[in-house]
Coordinates of C-alpha atoms and ligand atoms in Angstrom, one line a residue:
X20 CA 183.3 209.3 151.8
X21 CA 182.1 209.2 148.2
X22 CA 178.6 210.6 147.3
X23 CA 177.6 207.3 145.8
X24 CA 178.5 205.5 149.0
X25 CA 176.6 208.0 151.1
X26 CA 173.6 207.4 148.9
X27 CA 173.7 203.7 149.5
X28 CA 174.1 204.1 153.2
X29 CA 171.3 206.6 153.3
X30 CA 169.0 204.2 151.5
X31 CA 170.0 201.4 153.9
X32 CA 169.3 203.6 156.9
X33 CA 165.9 204.6 155.5
X34 CA 164.9 201.0 154.8
X35 CA 166.1 200.0 158.2
X36 CA 164.2 202.8 159.9
X37 CA 161.0 201.9 158.0
X38 CA 161.3 198.2 159.0
X39 CA 162.0 199.1 162.7
X40 CA 159.1 201.5 162.8
X41 CA 156.8 198.7 161.5
X42 CA 158.1 196.3 164.0
X43 CA 158.0 198.9 166.7
X44 CA 154.4 199.7 166.1
X45 CA 153.5 196.0 166.3
X46 CA 155.4 195.6 169.5
X47 CA 153.9 198.7 171.0
X48 CA 150.5 197.5 170.1
X49 CA 150.9 194.1 171.7
X50 CA 152.5 195.5 174.8
X51 CA 150.3 198.5 175.3
X52 CA 146.9 197.6 174.0
X53 CA 145.7 197.0 177.6
X54 CA 146.4 200.4 179.2
X55 CA 142.9 200.6 180.7
X56 CA 143.9 203.4 183.1
X57 CA 143.5 206.3 180.7
X58 CA 147.1 207.3 180.8
X59 CA 148.8 208.4 177.6
X60 CA 150.3 205.6 175.6
X61 CA 153.1 207.8 174.5
X62 CA 154.2 208.4 178.1
X63 CA 156.7 205.7 178.9
X64 CA 157.0 206.5 182.6
X65 CA 153.4 205.6 183.1
X66 CA 153.6 202.4 181.0
X67 CA 151.4 199.7 182.6
X68 CA 153.4 196.8 184.0
X69 CA 150.3 194.8 184.5
X70 CA 149.3 193.1 181.3
X71 CA 147.5 189.9 182.3
X72 CA 145.2 189.9 179.3
X73 CA 147.9 189.3 176.9
X74 CA 147.8 185.6 177.6
X75 CA 151.6 185.4 178.0
X76 CA 153.7 185.2 181.1
X77 CA 155.5 188.1 182.8
X78 CA 158.8 187.1 181.3
X79 CA 157.5 187.4 177.8
X80 CA 156.0 190.8 178.5
X81 CA 159.2 192.1 179.9
X82 CA 161.1 190.7 177.0
X83 CA 158.7 192.5 174.6
X84 CA 159.2 195.8 176.4
X85 CA 163.0 195.6 176.6
X86 CA 163.1 194.7 172.9
X87 CA 161.0 197.8 172.2
X88 CA 163.4 200.0 174.1
X89 CA 166.4 198.6 172.2
X90 CA 164.6 199.3 168.9
X91 CA 163.9 202.8 170.0
X92 CA 167.6 203.3 170.7
X93 CA 168.4 201.9 167.3
X94 CA 165.9 204.3 165.7
X95 CA 167.5 207.2 167.4
X96 CA 170.9 206.0 166.2
X97 CA 169.5 205.8 162.7
X98 CA 168.0 209.3 162.9
X99 CA 171.3 210.8 163.9
X100 CA 173.2 208.8 161.3
X101 CA 170.9 210.3 158.6
X102 CA 171.6 213.8 160.1
X103 CA 175.3 213.1 159.8
X104 CA 174.9 212.2 156.2
X105 CA 173.2 215.5 155.6
X106 CA 175.8 217.3 157.6
X107 CA 178.6 215.6 155.7
X108 CA 180.1 214.0 158.8
X109 CA 178.9 210.5 158.2
X110 CA 181.6 207.9 158.6
X111 CA 183.5 209.9 161.1
X112 CA 183.8 208.5 164.6
X113 CA 182.0 210.8 167.1
X114 CA 184.5 210.0 169.8
X115 CA 187.9 210.3 168.2
X116 CA 187.0 211.9 164.8
X117 CA 188.7 209.1 162.9
X118 CA 187.2 207.3 159.9
X119 CA 184.9 204.4 160.6
X120 CA 185.8 201.5 158.4
X121 CA 183.4 200.8 155.6
X122 CA 182.9 197.2 156.4
X123 CA 181.8 198.3 159.9
X124 CA 179.4 200.8 158.4
X125 CA 178.0 198.1 156.1
X126 CA 177.3 195.9 159.0
X127 CA 176.1 198.7 161.3
X128 CA 175.2 201.7 159.1
X129 CA 173.9 203.7 162.1
X130 CA 177.0 203.3 164.3
X131 CA 178.5 206.6 165.5
X132 CA 181.8 205.0 166.7
X133 CA 184.8 203.3 165.2
X134 CA 185.7 199.8 166.3
X135 CA 188.2 201.1 168.8
X136 CA 185.9 203.6 170.5
X137 CA 183.0 201.1 170.5
X138 CA 185.2 198.6 172.3
X139 CA 186.2 201.2 174.8
X140 CA 182.6 202.3 175.7
X141 CA 181.5 198.7 176.1
X142 CA 184.0 198.1 178.8
Ligands
ZN237 ZN1 186.9 206.4 167.4

C-alpha cells in the first residue's frame, strides 16, 4: 500500500479511536456511576448488574453494557490496525495473507480480514 494511503487510513483510525473513546467514556459513566460497593470500576468481572438508580429498565441497561463491549472490541481492532500500519503489514489479511481490498478498508479501516476470511469466520 502507498505511504499516502497509509497516512489517510492512520488518520481515519485515530479519529475513529478518539470518537469511540469519547463515547465509551460516556457510556461507561452512565452504566457504572452507581457502583456503590467499592469494587474497582475498571474490573469488568465485578461490574454491578444492579443499576436501579439509572431510571431506565433492565433492557436498556443491558443494551448499554453490550454496546460498550462491542466498542471495546472495536477499539482493540483499531489499536492493532495502527500497529499493523507501523509494522508495514496494514492491508494484509491476517488469515490468508492476501490483500484486503481498499474499498473494504475504507468502510472498515480496522478490519484484519479480507472479505473471504471474514465471511468464513462469521459462519
Ligand atoms: Zn483472507
